[in-house]
XYZ file of C-alpha atoms in Angstrom:
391
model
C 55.608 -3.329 -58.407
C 55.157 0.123 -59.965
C 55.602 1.965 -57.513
C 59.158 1.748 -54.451
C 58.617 0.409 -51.097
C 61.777 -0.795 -50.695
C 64.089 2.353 -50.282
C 64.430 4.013 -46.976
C 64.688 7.499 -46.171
C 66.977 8.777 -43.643
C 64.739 10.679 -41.241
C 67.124 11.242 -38.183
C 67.961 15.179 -38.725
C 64.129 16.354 -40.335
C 62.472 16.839 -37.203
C 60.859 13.564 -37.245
C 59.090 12.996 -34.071
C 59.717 9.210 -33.837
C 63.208 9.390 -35.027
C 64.000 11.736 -32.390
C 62.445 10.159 -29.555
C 64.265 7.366 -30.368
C 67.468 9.259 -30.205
C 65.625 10.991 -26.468
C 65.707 7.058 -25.112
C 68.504 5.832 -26.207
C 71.880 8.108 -26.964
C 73.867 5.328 -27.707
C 71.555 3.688 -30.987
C 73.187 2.432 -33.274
C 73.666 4.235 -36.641
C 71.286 2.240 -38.970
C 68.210 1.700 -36.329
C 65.044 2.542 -37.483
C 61.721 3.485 -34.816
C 58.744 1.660 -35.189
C 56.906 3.412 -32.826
C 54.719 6.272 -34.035
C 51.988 5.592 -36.601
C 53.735 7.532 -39.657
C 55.062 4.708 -42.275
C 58.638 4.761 -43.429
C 57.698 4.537 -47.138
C 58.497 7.599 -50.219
C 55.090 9.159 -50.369
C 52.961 8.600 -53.113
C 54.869 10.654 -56.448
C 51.678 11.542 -57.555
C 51.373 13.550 -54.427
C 54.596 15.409 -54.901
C 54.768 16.381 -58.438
C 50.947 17.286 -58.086
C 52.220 19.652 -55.268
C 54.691 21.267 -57.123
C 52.602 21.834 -59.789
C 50.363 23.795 -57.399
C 53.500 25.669 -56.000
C 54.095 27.141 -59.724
C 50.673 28.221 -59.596
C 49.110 29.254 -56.468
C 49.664 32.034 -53.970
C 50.318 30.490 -50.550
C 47.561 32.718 -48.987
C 44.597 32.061 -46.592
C 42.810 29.092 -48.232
C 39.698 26.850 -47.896
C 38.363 23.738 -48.666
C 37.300 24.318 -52.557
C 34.230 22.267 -54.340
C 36.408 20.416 -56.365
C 38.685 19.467 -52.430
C 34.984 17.952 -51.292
C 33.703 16.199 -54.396
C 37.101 14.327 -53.828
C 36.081 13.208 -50.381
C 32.184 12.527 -51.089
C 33.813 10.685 -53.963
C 36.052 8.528 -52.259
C 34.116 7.636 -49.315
C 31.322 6.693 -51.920
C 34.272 4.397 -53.997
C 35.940 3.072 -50.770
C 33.351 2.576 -48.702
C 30.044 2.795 -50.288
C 29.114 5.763 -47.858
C 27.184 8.479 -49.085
C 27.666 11.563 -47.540
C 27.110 15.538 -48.340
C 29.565 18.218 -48.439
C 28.302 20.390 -45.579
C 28.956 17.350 -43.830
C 32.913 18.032 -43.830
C 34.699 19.571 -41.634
C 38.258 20.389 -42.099
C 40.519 20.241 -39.230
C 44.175 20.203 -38.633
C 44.183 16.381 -37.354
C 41.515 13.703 -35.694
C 43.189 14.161 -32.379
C 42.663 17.951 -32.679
C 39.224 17.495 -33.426
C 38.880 14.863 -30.959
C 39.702 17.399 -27.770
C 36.807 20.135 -29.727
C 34.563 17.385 -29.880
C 34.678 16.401 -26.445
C 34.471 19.692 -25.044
C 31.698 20.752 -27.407
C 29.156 17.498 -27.016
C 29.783 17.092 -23.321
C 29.533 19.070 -20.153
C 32.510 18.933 -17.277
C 31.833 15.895 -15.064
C 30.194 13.659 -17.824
C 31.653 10.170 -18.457
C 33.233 9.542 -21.936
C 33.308 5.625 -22.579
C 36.631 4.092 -24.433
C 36.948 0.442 -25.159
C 40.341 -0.462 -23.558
C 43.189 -0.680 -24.554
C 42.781 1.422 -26.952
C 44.557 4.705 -28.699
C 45.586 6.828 -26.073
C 44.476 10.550 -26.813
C 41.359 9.403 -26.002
C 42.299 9.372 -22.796
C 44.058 12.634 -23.276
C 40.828 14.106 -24.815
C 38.619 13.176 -21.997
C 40.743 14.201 -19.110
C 42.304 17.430 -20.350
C 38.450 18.375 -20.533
C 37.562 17.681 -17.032
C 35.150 14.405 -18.442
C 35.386 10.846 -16.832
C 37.253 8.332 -18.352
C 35.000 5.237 -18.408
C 36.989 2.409 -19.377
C 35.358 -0.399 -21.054
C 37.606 -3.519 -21.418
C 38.138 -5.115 -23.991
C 37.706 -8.996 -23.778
C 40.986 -10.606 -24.454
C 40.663 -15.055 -24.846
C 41.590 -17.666 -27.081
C 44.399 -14.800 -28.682
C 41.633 -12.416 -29.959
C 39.696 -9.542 -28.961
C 36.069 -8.969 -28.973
C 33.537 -6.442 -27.246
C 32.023 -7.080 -23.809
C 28.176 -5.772 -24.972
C 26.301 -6.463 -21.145
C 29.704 -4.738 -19.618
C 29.049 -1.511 -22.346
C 25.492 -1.843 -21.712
C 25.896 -1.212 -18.053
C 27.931 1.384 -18.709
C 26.320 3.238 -20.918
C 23.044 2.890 -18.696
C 24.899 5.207 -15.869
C 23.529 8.811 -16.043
C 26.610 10.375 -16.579
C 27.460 8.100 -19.408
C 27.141 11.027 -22.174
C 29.618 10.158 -25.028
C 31.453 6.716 -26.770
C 34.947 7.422 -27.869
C 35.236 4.579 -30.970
C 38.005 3.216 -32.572
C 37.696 1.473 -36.314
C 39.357 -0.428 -37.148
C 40.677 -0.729 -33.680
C 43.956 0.939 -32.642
C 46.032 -1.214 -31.370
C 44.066 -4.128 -31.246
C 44.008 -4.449 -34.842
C 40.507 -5.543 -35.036
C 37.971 -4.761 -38.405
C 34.510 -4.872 -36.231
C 32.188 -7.068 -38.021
C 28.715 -4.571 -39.240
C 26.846 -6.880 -36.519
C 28.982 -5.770 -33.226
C 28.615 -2.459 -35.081
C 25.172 -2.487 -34.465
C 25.091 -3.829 -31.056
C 27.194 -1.377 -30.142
C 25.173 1.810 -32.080
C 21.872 -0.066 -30.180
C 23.428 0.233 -26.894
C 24.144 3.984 -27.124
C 21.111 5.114 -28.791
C 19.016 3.277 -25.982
C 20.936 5.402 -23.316
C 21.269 8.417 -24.867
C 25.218 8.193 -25.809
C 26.309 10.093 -28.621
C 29.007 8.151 -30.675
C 32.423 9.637 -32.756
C 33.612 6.891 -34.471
C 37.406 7.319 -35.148
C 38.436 5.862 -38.804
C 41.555 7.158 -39.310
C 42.850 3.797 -40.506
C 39.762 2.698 -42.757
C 41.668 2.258 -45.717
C 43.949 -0.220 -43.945
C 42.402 -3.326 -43.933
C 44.111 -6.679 -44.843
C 42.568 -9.163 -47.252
C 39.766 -11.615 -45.878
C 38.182 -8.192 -43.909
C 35.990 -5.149 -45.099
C 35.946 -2.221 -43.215
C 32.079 -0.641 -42.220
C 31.673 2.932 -41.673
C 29.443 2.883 -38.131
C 27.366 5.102 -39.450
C 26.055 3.012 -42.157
C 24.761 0.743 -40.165
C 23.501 2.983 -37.292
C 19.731 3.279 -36.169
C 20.351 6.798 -36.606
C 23.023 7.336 -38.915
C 22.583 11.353 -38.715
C 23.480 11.172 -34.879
C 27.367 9.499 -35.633
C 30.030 11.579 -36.099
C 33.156 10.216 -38.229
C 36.711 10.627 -38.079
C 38.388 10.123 -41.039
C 41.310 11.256 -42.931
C 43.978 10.892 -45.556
C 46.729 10.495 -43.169
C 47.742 7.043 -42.676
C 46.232 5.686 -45.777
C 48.768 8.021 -47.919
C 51.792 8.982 -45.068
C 50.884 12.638 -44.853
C 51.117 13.021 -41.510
C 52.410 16.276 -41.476
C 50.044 17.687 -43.928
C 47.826 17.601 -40.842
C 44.816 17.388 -42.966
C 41.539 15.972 -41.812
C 37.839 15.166 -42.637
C 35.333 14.947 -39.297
C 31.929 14.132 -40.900
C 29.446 16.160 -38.850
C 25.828 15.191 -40.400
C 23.627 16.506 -37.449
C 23.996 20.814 -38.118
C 23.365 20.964 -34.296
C 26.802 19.108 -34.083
C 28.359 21.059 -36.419
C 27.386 24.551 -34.657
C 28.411 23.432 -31.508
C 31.738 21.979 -32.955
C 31.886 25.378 -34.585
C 31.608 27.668 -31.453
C 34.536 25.984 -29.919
C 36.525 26.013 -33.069
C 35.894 29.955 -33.059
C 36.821 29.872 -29.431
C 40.391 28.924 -29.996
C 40.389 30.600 -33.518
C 41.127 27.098 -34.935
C 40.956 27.704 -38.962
C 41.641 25.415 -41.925
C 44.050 23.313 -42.780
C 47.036 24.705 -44.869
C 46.596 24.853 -48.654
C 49.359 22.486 -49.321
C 47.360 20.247 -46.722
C 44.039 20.592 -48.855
C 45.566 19.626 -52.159
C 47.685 16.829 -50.861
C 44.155 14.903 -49.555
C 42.390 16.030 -52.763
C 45.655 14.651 -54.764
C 45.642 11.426 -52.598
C 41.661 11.085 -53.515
C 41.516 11.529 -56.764
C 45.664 9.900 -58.266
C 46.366 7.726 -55.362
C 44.184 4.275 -54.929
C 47.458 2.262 -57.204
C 50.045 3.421 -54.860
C 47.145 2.057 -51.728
C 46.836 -0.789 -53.221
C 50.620 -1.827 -53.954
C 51.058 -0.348 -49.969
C 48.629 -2.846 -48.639
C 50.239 -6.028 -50.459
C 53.047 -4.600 -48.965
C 51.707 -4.856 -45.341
C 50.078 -8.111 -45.413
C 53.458 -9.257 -46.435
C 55.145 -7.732 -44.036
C 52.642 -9.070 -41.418
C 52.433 -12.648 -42.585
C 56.439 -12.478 -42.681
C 56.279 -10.953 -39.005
C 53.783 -13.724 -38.213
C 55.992 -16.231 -39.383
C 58.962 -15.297 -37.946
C 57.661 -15.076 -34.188
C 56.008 -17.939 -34.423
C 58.920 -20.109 -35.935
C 61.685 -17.907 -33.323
C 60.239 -16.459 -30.721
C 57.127 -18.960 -29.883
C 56.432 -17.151 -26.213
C 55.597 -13.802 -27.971
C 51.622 -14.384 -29.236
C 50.919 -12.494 -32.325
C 47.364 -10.949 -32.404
C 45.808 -11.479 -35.933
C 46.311 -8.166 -37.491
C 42.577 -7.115 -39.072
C 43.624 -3.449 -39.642
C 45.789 -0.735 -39.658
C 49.876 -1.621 -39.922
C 50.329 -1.735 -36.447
C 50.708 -5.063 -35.243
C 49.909 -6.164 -31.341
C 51.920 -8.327 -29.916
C 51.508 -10.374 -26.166
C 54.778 -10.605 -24.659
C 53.122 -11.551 -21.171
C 54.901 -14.930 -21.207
C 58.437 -13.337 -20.868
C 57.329 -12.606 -17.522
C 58.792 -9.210 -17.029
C 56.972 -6.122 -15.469
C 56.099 -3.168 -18.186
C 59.657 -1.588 -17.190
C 61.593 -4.641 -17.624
C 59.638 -5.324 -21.199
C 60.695 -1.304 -21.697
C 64.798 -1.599 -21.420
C 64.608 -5.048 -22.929
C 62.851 -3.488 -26.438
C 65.248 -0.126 -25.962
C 68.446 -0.937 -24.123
C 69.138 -4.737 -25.340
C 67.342 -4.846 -28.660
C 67.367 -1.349 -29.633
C 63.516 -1.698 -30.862
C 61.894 1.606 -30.846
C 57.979 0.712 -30.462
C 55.124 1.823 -28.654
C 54.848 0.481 -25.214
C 51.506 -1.814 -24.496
C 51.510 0.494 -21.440
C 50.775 3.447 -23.552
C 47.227 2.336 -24.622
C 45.869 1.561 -20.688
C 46.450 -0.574 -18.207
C 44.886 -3.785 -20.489
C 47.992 -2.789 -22.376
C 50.864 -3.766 -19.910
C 52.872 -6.151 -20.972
C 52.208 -5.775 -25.039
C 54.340 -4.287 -28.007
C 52.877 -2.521 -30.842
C 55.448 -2.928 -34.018
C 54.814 -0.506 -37.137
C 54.993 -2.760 -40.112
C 54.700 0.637 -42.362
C 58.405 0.067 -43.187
C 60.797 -2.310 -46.016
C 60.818 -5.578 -45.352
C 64.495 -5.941 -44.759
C 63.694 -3.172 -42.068
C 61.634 -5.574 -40.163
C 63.954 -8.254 -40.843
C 66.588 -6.685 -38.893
C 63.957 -5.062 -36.087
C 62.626 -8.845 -35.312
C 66.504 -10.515 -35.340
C 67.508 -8.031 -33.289
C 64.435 -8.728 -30.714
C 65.178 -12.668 -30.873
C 69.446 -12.185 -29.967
C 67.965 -9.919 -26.609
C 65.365 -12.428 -25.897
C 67.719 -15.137 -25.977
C 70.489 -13.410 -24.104
């Protein structure tokens, strides 16, 4: 490979946010352990990325700065490359992260007391975005047989039919599930809301992460009313730069993007950093090789994953992994309560993940693993989990 996914960097005294709450649960890890909890991957970032930012150190000012022409043509571009979407540069807006936008968004399409509808389990600042805005959580589960999930269309139909059903809350592919929906329960599902009135944001953070036998579909491609969905996307996870907190809401509708606006204003919410803007528009325009060699990278790592559970650890049922590096995994048969599942991954196998629990109650009882890492990484992370299953 061209490009090294095999070195790891040591991020326990950076003010890494997974390394550290690994440290918070467990004192006592031992020197060596890596967290595969948080959805940041444990890979170099992509060199075209940092010498392309320190060429713009030695020459730019580091003063106020927004999204340039040249910043958008590298979005419209990509989106139009990657996922044959065509969309228009007033569309973008540039916020500091999709969960930031996700709390302005809710607050700004909704009114206090509407219901916001999730698809359980499912990412879990949706929950936080809905709640901290005095809106209703309306759960939708998830159907969970045969080892796979799929949608439950008459349950979301009923759901969405309720007057105070206002907004969907949509996750693509889905986090943690894993699943790339197909463009036909994408249109069932855009059907649904536009007969009831529900306005959609369709959360693609992880677009680019698809695994090979699955495409990814924007929603709004294949949307009644493609105008009316609003997309979350940005350059995040696809290129590790997390902190960067750079991203792209696509706001066609300019009555959506006024109201989004006036709340923005409200809080005084600006721009992403500079360094922020050219990292994405770096990532767009040098950065599809070093995508490509990560993504061979995590369908190894899953099919190794894959192999080794089902070879060593046969109670643990790996969900097929569609999208995204996180992998979902159904420890139900160990029998143990969410708390017991909890000190066995931190306290006997020193595995840092994040908790089924986390992501609802549909959740309990199921471990997602960040394959964003070396493989010898996971090698050690999934010997480590058979010696405290065994014990």
């Amino acid at each position: 490979m061209r490009y090294d996914f095999e070195t790891l960097v040591d991020r326990s005294h950076c003010g890494s946010g997974k390394w550290d709450g690994m440290k918070e649960k467990n004192p006592d890890v031992r020197v060596g352990i890596v967290p595969l909890s948080v959805a940041d991957m444990e890979f170099k970032n992509p060199p075209e990325v940092v010498e392309g930012l320190k060429a713009y150190l030695d020459t730019h000012i580091l003063g106020y700065t927004s999204p340039t022409e040249e910043y958008k043509a590298a979005v419209c571009q990509w989106m139009k490359d990657q996922h044959s979407w065509d969309i228009q540069p007033e569309w973008i807006c540039c916020t500091h992260g999709v969960v930031t936008a996700l709390f302005m968004l809710v607050s700004a399409l909704t009114q206090p007391g509407d219901g916001v509808i999730i698809l359980t389990p499912v990412y879990y600042p949706f929950y936080m975005a809905t709640k901290a805005n005095g809106r209703k959580v309306k759960g939708c589960p998830l159907v969970y047989r045969d080892n796979t999930y799929t949608i439950d269309f008459d349950l979301l139909d009923k759901i969405a039919a309720e007057d105070d059903s206002k907004l969907m809350i949509f996750c693509s592919p889905h986090n943690p599930v894993g699943r790339v929906w197909t463009p036909e329960e994408l249109k069932r599902v855009a059907e649904i809301c536009q007969k009831h009135g529900v306005k959609v944001i369709s959360d693609e953070i992880h677009f680019d992460l698809v695994m090979p036998g699955h495409k990814h579909t924007v929603f709004s491609t294949v949307a009644p009313d493609p105008e009316d969905i609003i997309v979350c996307t940005a350059p995040s996870k696809t290129f590790n730069l997390a902190a960067m907190q750079t991203s792209n809401i696509i706001i066609p509708k300019a009555e959506d993007r006024e109201k989004f606006a006036a709340v923005r204003g409200a809080y005084a919410d600006h721009d992403p950093s500079a360094l922020g803007l050219e990292a994405c528009r770096l990532a767009y325009t040098h950065c599809k090789p070093w995508m490509e060699e990560m993504l061979q990278v995590i369908a190894g790592n899953y099919e190794f994953a894959k192999a080794f559970i089902q070879e060593r650890l046969p109670e643990i049922k790996v969900v097929p992994l569609e999208g995204t590096y996180l992998l979902w995994l159904d420890c139900t048969a160990l029998g143990k309560t969410a708390e017991e599942l909890e000190e066995l991954m931190v306290q006997k196998a020193q595995l840092f993940l994040d908790e089924g629990y986390l992501f609802g109650d549909e959740g309990k009882g199921f471990e997602r693993v960040n394959l964003a890492c070396p493989q010898w990484v996971l090698k050690d992370a999934l010997e480590r989990l058979e010696k405290a299953v065994r014990s």
